[in-house]
Structures are given as structure tokens and as C-alpha cells.
Coordinates of C-alpha atoms in Angstrom, one line a residue:
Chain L
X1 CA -15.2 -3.2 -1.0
X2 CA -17.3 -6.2 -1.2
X3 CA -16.3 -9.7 -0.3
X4 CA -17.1 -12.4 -2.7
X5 CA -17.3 -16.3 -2.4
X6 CA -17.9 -18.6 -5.1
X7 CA -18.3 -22.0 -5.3
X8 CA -18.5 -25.1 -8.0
X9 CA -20.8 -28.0 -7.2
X10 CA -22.7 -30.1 -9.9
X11 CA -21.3 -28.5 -12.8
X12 CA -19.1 -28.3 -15.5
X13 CA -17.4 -25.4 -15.2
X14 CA -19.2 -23.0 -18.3
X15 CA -20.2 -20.5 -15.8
X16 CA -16.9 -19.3 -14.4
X17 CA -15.9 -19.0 -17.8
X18 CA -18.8 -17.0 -18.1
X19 CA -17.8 -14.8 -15.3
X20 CA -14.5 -14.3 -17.8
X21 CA -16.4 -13.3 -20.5
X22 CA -17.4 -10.1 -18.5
X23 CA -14.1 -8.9 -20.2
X24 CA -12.2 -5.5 -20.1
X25 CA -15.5 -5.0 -17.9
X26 CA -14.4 -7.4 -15.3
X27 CA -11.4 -4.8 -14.8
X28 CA -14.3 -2.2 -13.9
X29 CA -15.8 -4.0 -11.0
X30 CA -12.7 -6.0 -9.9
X31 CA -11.5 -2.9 -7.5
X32 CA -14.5 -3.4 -5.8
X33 CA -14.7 -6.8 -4.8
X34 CA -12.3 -9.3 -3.0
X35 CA -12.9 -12.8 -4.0
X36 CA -12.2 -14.8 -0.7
X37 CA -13.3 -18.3 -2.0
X38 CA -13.5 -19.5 -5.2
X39 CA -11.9 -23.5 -5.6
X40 CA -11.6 -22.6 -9.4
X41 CA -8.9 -20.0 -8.7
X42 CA -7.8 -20.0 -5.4
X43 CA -6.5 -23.0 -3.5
X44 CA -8.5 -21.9 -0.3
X45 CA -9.0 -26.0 1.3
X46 CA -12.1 -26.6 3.4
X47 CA -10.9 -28.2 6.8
X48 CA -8.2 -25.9 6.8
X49 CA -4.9 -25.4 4.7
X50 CA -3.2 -28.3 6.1
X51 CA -6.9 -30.5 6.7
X52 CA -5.8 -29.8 10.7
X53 CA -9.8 -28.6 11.5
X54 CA -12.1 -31.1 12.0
X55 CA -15.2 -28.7 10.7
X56 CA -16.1 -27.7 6.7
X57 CA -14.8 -23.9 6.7
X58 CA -15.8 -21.1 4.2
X59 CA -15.0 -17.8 5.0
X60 CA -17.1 -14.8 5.8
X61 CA -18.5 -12.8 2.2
X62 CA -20.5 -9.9 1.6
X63 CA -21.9 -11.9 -1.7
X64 CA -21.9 -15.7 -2.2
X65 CA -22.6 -17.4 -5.9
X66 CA -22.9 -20.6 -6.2
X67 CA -23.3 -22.4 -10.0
X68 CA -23.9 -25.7 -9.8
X69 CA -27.0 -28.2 -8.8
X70 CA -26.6 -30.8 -5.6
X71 CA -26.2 -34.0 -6.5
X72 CA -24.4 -35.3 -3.4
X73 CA -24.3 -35.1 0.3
X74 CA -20.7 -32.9 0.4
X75 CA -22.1 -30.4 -2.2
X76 CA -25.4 -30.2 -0.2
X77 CA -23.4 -29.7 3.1
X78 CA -21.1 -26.8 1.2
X79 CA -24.1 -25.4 -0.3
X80 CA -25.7 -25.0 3.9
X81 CA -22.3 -23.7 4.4
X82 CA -22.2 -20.9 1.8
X83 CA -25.5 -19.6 3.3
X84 CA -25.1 -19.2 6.5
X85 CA -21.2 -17.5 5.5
X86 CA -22.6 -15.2 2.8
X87 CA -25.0 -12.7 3.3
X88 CA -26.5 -12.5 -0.2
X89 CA -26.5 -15.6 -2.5
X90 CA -26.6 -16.0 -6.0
X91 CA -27.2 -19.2 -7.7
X92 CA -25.5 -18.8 -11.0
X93 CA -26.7 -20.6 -14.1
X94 CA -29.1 -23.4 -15.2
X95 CA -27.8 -25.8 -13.3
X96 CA -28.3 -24.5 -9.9
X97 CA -31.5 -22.4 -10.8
X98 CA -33.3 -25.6 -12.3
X99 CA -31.2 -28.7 -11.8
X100 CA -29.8 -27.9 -15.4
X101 CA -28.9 -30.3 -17.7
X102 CA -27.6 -32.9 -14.7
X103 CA -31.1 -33.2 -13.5
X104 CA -32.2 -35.4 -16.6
X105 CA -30.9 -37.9 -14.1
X106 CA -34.1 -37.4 -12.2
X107 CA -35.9 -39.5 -14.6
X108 CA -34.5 -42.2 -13.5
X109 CA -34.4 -43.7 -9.7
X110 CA -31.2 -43.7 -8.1
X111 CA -30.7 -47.8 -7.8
X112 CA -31.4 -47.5 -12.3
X113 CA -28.8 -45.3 -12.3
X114 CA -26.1 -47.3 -10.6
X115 CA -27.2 -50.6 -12.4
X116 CA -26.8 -49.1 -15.5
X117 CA -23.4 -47.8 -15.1
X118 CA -22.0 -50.0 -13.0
X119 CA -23.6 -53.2 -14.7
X120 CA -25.7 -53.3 -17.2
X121 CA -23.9 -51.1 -19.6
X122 CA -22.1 -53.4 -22.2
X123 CA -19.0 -51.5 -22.9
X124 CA -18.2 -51.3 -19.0
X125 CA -17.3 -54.3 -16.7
X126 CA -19.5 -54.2 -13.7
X127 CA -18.4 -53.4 -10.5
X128 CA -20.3 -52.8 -7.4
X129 CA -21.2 -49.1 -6.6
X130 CA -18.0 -47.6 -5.1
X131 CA -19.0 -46.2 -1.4
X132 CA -15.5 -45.7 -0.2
X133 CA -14.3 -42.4 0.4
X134 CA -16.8 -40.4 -1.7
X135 CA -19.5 -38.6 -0.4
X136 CA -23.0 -40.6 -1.4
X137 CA -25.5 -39.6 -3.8
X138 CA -28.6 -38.0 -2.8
X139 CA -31.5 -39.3 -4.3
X140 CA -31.8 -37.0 -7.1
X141 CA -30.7 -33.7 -8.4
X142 CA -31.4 -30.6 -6.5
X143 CA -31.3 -26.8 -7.4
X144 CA -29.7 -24.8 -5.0
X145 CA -33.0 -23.4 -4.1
X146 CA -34.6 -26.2 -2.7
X147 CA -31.7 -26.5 0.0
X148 CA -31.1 -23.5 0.8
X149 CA -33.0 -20.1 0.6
X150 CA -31.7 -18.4 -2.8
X151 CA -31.8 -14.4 -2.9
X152 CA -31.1 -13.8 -6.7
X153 CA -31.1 -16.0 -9.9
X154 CA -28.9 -16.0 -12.7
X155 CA -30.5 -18.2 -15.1
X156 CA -28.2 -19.4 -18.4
X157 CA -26.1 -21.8 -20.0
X158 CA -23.6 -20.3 -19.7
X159 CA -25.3 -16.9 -18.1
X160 CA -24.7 -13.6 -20.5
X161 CA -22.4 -11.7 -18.6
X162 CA -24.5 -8.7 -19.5
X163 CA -26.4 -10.1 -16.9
X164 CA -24.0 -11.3 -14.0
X165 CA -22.4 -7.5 -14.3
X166 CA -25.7 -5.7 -13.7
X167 CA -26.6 -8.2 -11.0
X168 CA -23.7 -7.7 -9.2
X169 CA -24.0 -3.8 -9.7
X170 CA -27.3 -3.8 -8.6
X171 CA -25.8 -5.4 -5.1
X172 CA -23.0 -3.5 -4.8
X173 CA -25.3 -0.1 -4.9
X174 CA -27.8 -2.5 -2.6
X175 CA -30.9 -2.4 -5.0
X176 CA -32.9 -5.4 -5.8
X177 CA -32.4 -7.4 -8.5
X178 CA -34.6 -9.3 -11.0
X179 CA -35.4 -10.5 -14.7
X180 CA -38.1 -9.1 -16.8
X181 CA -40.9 -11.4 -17.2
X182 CA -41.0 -11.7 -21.1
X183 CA -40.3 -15.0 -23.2
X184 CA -37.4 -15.2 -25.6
X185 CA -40.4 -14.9 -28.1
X186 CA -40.9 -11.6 -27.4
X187 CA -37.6 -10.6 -28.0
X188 CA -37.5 -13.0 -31.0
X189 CA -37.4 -11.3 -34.5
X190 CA -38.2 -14.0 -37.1
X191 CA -41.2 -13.7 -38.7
X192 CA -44.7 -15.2 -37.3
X193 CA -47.7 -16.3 -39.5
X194 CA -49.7 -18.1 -36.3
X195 CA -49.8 -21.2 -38.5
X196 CA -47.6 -24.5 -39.3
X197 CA -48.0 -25.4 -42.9
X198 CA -45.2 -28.5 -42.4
X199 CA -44.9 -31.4 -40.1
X200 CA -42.5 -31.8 -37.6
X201 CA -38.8 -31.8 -38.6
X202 CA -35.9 -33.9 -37.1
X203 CA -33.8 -32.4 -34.4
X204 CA -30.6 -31.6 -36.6
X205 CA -32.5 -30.4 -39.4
X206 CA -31.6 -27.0 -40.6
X207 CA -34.1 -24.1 -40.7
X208 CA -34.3 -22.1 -43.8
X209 CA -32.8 -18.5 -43.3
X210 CA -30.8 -15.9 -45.5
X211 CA -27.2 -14.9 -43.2
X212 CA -27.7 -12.2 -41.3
X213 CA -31.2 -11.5 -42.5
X214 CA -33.4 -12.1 -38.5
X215 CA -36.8 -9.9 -39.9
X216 CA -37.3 -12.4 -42.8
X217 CA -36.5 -15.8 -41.3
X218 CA -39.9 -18.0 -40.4
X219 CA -40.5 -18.7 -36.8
X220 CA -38.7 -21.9 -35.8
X221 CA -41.6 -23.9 -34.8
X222 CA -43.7 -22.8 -38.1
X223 CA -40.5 -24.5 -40.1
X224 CA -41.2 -27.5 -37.7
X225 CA -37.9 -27.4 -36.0
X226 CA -38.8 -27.3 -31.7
X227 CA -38.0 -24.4 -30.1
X228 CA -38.8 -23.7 -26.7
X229 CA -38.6 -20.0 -26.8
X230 CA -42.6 -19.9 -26.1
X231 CA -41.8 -21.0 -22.8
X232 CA -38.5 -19.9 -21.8
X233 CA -37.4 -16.6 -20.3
X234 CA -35.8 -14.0 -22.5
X235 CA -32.6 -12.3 -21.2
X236 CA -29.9 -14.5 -23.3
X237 CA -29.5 -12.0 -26.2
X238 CA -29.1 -8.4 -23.9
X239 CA -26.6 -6.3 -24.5
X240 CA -25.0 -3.8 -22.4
X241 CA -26.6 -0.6 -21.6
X242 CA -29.2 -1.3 -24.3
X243 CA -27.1 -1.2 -27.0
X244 CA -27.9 -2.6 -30.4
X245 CA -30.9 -5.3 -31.4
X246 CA -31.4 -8.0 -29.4
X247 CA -31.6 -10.8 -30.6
X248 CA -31.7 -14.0 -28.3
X249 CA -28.7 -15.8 -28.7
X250 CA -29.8 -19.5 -30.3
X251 CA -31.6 -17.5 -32.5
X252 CA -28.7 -15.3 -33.3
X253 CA -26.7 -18.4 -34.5
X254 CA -29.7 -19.7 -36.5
X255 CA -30.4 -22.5 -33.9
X256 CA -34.3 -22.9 -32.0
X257 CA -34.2 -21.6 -28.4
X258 CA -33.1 -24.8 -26.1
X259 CA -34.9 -23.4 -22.8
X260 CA -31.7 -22.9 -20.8
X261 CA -32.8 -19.7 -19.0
X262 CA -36.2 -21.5 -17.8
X263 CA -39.5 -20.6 -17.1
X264 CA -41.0 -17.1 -17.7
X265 CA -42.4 -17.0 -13.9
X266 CA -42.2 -18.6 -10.8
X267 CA -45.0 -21.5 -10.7
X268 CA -44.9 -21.5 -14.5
X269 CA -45.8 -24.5 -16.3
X270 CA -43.2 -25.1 -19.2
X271 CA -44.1 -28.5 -20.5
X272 CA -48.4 -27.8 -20.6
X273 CA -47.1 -24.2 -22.3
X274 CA -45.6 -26.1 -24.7
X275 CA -48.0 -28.1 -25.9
X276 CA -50.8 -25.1 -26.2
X277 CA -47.9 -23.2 -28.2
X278 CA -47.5 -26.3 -30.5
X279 CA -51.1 -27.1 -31.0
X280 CA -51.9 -23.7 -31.7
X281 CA -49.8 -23.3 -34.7
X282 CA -50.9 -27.0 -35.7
X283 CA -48.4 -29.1 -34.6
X284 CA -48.8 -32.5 -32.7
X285 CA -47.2 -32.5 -29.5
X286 CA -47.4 -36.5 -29.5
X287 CA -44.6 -37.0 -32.1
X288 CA -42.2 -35.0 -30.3
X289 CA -39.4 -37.4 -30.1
X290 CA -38.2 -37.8 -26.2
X291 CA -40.6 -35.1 -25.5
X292 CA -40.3 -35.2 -21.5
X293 CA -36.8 -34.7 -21.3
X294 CA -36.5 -32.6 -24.4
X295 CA -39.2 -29.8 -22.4
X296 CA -37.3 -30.1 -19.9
X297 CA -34.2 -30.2 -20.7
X298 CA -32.4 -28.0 -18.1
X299 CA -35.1 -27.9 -15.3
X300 CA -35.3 -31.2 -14.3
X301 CA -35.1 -30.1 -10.5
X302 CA -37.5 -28.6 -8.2
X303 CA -39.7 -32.0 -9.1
X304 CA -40.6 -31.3 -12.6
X305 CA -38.4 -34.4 -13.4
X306 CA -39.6 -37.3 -12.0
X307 CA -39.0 -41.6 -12.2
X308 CA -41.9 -42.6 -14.1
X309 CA -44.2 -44.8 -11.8
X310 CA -43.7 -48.6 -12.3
X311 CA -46.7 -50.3 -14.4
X312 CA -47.4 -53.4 -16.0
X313 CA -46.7 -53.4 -19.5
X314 CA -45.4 -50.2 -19.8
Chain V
X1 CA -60.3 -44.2 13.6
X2 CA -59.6 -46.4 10.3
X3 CA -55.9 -45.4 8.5
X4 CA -57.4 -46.2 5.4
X5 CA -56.5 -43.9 2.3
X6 CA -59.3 -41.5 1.6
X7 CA -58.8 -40.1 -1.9
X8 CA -59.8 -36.3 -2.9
X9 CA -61.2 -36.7 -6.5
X10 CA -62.2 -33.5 -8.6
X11 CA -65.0 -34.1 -11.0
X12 CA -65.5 -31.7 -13.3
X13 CA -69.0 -31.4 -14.6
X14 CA -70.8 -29.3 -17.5
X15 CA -73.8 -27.2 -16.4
X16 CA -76.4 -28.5 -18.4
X17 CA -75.6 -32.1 -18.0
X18 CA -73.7 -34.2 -16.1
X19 CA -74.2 -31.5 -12.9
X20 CA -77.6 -32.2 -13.8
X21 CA -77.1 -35.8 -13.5
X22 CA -75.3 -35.0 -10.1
X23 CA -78.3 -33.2 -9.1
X24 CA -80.5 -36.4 -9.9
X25 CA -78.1 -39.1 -8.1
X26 CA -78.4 -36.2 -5.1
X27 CA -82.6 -36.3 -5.7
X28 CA -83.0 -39.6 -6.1
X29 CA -80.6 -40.2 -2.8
X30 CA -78.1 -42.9 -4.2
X31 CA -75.1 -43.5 -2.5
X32 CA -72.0 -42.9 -4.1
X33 CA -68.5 -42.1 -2.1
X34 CA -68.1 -38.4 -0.1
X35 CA -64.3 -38.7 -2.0
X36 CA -66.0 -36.6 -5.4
X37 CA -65.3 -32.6 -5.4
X38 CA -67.7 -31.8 -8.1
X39 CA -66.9 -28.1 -9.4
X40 CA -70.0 -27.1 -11.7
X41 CA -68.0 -25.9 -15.3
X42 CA -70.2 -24.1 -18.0
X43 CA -69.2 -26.8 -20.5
X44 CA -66.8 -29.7 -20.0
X45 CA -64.6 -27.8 -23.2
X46 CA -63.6 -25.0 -21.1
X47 CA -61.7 -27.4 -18.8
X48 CA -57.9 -26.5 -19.9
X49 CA -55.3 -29.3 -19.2
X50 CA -53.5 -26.8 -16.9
X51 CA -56.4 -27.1 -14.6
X52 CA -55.6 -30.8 -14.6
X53 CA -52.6 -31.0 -14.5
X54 CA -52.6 -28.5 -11.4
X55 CA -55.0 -30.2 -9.6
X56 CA -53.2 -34.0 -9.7
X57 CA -49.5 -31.6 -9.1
X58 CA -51.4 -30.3 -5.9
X59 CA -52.9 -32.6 -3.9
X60 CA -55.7 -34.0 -6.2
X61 CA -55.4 -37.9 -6.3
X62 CA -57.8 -38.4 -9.3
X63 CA -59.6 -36.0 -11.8
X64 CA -62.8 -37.0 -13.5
X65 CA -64.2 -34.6 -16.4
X66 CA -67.8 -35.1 -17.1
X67 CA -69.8 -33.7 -20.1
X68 CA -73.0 -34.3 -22.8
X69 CA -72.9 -37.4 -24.9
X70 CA -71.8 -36.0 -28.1
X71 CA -74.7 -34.2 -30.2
X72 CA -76.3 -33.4 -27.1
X73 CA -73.6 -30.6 -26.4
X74 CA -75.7 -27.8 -25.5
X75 CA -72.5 -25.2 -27.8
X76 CA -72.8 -28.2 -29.8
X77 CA -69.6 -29.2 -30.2
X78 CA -67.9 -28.3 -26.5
X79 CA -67.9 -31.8 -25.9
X80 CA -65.6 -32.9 -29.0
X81 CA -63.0 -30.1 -27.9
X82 CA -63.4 -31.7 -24.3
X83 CA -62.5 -35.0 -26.1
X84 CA -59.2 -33.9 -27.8
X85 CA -58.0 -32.2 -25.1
X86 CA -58.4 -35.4 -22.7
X87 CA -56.2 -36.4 -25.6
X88 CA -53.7 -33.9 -25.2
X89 CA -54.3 -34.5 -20.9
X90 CA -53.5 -38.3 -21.3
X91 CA -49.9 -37.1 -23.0
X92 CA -49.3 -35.0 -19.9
X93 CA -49.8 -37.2 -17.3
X94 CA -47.3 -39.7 -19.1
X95 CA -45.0 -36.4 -18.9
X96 CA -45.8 -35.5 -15.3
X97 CA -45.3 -39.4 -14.2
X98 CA -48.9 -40.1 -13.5
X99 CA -50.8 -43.0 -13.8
X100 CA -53.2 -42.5 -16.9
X101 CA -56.1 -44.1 -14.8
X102 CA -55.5 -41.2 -12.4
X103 CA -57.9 -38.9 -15.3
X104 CA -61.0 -40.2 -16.9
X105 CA -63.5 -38.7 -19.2
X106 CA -67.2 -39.6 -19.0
X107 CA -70.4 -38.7 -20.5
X108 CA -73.0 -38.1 -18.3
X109 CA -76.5 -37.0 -19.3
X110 CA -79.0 -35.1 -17.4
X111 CA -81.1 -38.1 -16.6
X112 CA -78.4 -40.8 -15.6
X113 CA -78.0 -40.1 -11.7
X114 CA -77.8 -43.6 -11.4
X115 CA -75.0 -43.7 -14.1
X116 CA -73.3 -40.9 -12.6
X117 CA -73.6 -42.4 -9.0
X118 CA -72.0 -45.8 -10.3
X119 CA -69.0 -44.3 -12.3
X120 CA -67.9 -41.9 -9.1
X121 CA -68.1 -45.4 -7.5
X122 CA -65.6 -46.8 -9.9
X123 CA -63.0 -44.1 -9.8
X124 CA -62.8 -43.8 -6.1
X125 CA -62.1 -47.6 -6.3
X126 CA -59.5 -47.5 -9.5
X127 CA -57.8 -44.4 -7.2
X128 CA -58.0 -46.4 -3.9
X129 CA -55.5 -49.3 -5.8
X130 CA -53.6 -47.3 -7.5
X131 CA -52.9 -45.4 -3.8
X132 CA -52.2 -41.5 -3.1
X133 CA -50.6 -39.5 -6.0
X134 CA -47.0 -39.3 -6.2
X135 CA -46.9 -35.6 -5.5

């Protein structure tokens, strides 16, 4: 029997639904573990039941997950917490692998962000910046891995339970864990010619495909619709025990790949990738609309987002 | 000892001239600033944006890629591909959050070591306002 504790920070929730979507499998793997914290199910308080201890609690677990980035000093301080209580932890989905989509925010200072909600924004009447009884902001948006050391990553958005049940079989029998480093391209099956014949097309632009027909269908960014799959891990489409094609799952539902599972390696360069991947086939990289936060849509952590620095002019 | 900020600039210079030219300004003893790294490259083409990028990410406060004036290009046309990729560089330091000044591109022949002493001059200045890089 393994103890489990889970906890939410920075999130919205997707990957605990995720952790549903294991299904009738969930019933297979359930005996085995005892979930001992997890504020989505249980009502298990922090400073006690009845707020009488004075310290943040978690209890003891075999395996911690967290999903979720840090974005302010009580999720940082639960985030210390759940490492030095669990003996393995999992960070579980984009967000706390890469910052996830949250981190856009670090393109932006902190004092930008709070004049622009608070003030600047025409629809809301400004306030100051509420301090009282809320934990502050840290200065930007952190994956769990730059707070705390992080033993295995679940990248995903949501994760493919696929992959959450062989992690967490891969604990229980103590054997390491890790993703394959392929790119979603490798596991795409549309059709590649190495060359662009058309510009760029707008974001909500459909591709051209016959239902149901992958083998046939041009490569995304040879129709000129971006598609980060170049760059981007592959592991979104697997299936369980091997079964049936893979096909990654934006691709399955006719959509480009929009990066959530992250780079292909550690120390990876997504965003200069990119830009050889779309000059190669003949595209220009410079009309990419929004290109900074497009590339990096759901790994704005770990620094790759950044505030621009102030200029003249710009 | 003096806190002022010491840049560490890369230059990146083709083989057959702007080292050259190096070589000359080192010859002819001018004085130009100890900030310069020069790393000798076969041709200033070869220099991929990810080595760029990588150096300014890690440490680097200011990258300088010299190479023949065009037509002297000793593959002929290394220098043009040199050219479109500082394109394609000045697009990725407005994605990494870098000053554009932070890169530069020059052409440096064989026999300007004067030249080549005076613009290594003028980068460690433009580097010294603009301070360390954010990284």
C-alpha cells in the first residue's frame, strides 16, 4: 500500500479530472494506494481540522503530485511542504512542469500586471491592489521545479492518463520513470513534402483534411497553419499497452499541436527550433502573429518568459 | 580595485578574413579592449543562431559576428547566409528580451586591423551602457 498526497496550486483544475479519466483503470490501482491529502476531494485543513496549529501540516506520503505552477507565497510554502512530507514527487501537468499557460504572465512585470487590472482596464473601476489577508504575489510564475527538487514529470494539458497510470506503476514496482525523447512529429502521420507552397494562414483557419483519413492529410505547417509539434514532446496520443495507432491527440481532432507537453529535452530550445523548422519548409518566422507567447505558450517558467527590457521608442 | 562593469563579448570571426584582420590589429599592436573573446569560425555562415542565442542566455553580455565584405566570401556566398541569419538572430533576441544592440554583424577584411580594432572598441562601449545582460 502506498500513500498518496496531492495538491492544487496555480491551476485550474483539468488535471484531477485527468486523474478521473484513468477510468475502470483507476479501480485497478486504487487498492493499492491511500490518498491522504488531496484538497479537491478530501477536506484534510492545513493548520489543523479546527485551524488550532499554528504550523502548515501535510501529512506523511509514500508519493506526492503536485499540478499546478507557484504563483504566490502560500503555494510556494505548500509546494516546500509537499517535499519534505513526500518521498517521491510528481509534478503533474503543464502547468507545474513549465509554468503552463499561467506563466504568459511572466511577460509582463508584476507592478504592469496590477495596474492593468486594478486600474487601467476600462471595464473595471480601479481599486488599489488588495494586500489584506491573501498571500502576495511572487514576482512571477514558477514551475514546481525551480522551488523544489522534482523526481518525475508528467507533462500535458490535461496529462493522458495513459501516462499518469504507467508512472505511477512504474513507482509502485520502484522502477524509474521517464518519457521517450521523440517530438510529436515523429509520431505524427500526416503527410510531409519538406516544402511550404502557401503563406502563412490565420490562427482559426481550418486545415484541409478528408474525416478520418491521418496518412493523406498535409503536414500542418506545409498548409501554413502553426503547429508546434517540431518542437514539442510526443507522448499525448499513447495508448495503453501499445494498442492501436497513435496518433497525437491535436492532430487526432484535426487541430496543429499547441506545445503543451513541452520541450523534447532538458536544455532544449523550443522557440530557436521553431524558427529552423519554419524557415526550412519556407515560411517566415517574422509574420507569426504574437510569436513570443504563441512558442511559448505553456512554458513560460523556468525563465523562458521574460518582461521585455524597457527602451526608448519601443 | 575599480567596481566597474567588465563586459565578456564573443566575436565570432571567419578564418580567412576578419581573424585575419584580428591578426593584423594584434601585428600592428593597436589597442583595442581585453572584453573581445574572438572564437576563429571557418566562415561567418556557419554561425547558427543557437550559438547566439546560447551564448547571450549564458553569461555572454554582447555577441559580435564578423565576416568578408560580400563578394569577397572565400565559399562565395557564406557571407549572405551570415546576413539573413543575423536577420533571423535580431527576431530572437526581441523573443529572448534582449536588447538588439546586444548582437552586431560586421564586415571585416583581412587588411582592416585598424577597422577591426575600432569596431571592438565601439561594442564594448554600446555593451558598457546598455549594462550586464539580463540573464
Amino acid at each position: 500500500m502506498a500513500t498518496v498526497a496531492e495538491e492544487w496550486l496555480n491551476i485550474c483544475g483539468g488535471c484531477e479530472v485527468a486523474i478521473l479519466d484513468l477510468g475502470e483503470k483507476l479501480l485497478d490501482v486504487l487498492p493499492s494506494l491511500e490518498f491522504v491529502h488531496m484538497p479537491v476531494l478530501m477536506d484534510h485543513k492545513y493548520f489543523g481540522q479546527t485551524g488550532e496549529k499554528s504550523e502548515l501540516e501535510i501529512p506523511e506520503a509514500d508519493v506526492g503530485m503536485i499540478s499546478g505552477g507557484i504563483r504566490n507565497e502560500k503555494e510556494k510554502h505548500v509546494a516546500e511542504e509537499m517535499r519534505k512530507k513526500c518521498k517521491t514527487l510528481i509534478a503533474l501537468g503543464s502547468c507545474a512542469c513549465f509554468g503552463g499557460i499561467p506563466a504568459l504572465a511572466n511577460m509582463y512585470t508584476l507592478d504592469d500586471i496590477y495596474e492593468k487590472v486594478y486600474r487601467d482596464s476600462k471595464t473595471t473601476e480601479s481599486a488599489d491592489t488588495p494586500s489584506k489577508d491573501i498571500p502576495p504575489l511572487t514576482d512571477r510564475v514558477y514551475a514546481v521545479d525551480e522551488v523544489v527538487n522534482v523526481d518525475v514529470h508528467i507533462p500535458g494539458c490535461p496529462m493522458n492518463p495513459v501516462i499518469i497510470l504507467e508512472a505511477l506503476t512504474c513507482l509502485l514496482e520502484g522502477k524509474p520513470f521517464e518519457l521517450p525523447e521523440r517530438s510529436v512529429c515523429d509520431d505524427c502521420p500526416t503527410k510531409r513534402e519538406e516544402k511550404s507552397d502557401v503563406g502563412l494562414k490565420r490562427p482559426l483557419q481550418d486545415a484541409e483534411f478528408t474525416p478520418g483519413e491521418y496518412n493523406t492529410m498535409r503536414c500542418f505547417n506545409e498548409q501554413g497553419i502553426l503547429c508546434l509539434g517540431p518542437v514539442t514532446r510526443s507522448g499525448c496520443g499513447k495508448q495503453y499497452n501499445g494498442n492501436g495507432e497513435v496518433v497525437p491527440r491535436c492532430v487526432k481532432g484535426y487541430m496543429p499541436c499547441r506545445g503543451c507537453f513541452g520541450p523534447i529535452r532538458e536544455g532544449a530550445n523550443p522557440l530557436i527550433d521553431m524558427m529552423t523548422a519554419l524557415s526550412s519548409i519556407g515560411l517566415d518566422a517574422k509574420l507569426v502573429e504574437d510569436r513570443r507567447a504563441l512558442l511559448n505558450r505553456y512554458i513560460g517558467g523556468q525563465n523562458r518568459l521574460r518582461p521585455l527590457p524597457a527602451k526608448a521608442g519601443r | 580595485m575599480s567596481e566597474e562593469f567588465e563586459p565578456k563579448i564573443i566575436a565570432f570571426c571567419c578564418n580567412w578574413c576578419s581573424y585575419a584582420g584580428a591578426d593584423l590589429a594584434g601585428v600592428s599592436r593597436l589597442q583595442y579592449p581585453p572584453n573581445i573573446r574572438i572564437i576563429r569560425v571557418m566562415c561567418s555562415g556557419m554561425v547558427h543562431p543557437n550559438l547566439v542565442i546560447e551564448a547571450l542566455t549564458k553569461g555572454i553580455d554582447g555577441v559580435i559576428m564578423c565576416g568578408c565584405h560580400p563578394g569577397d566570401c572565400h565559399y562565395i556566398e557564406g557571407n549572405l547566409k551570415a546576413e539573413s541569419r543575423a536577420e533571423a538572430i535580431e527576431l530572437m533576441l526581441e523573443d529572448f528580451g534582449l536588447e538588439e544592440e546586444r548582437f552586431r554583424l560586421e564586415w571585416i577584411s583581412a587588411s582592416e586591423g585598424p577597422q577591426f580594432a575600432q569596431v571592438m572598441k565601439e561594442m564594448v562601449d554600446t555593451i558598457k551602457e546598455l549594462g550586464p545582460s539580463p540573464y
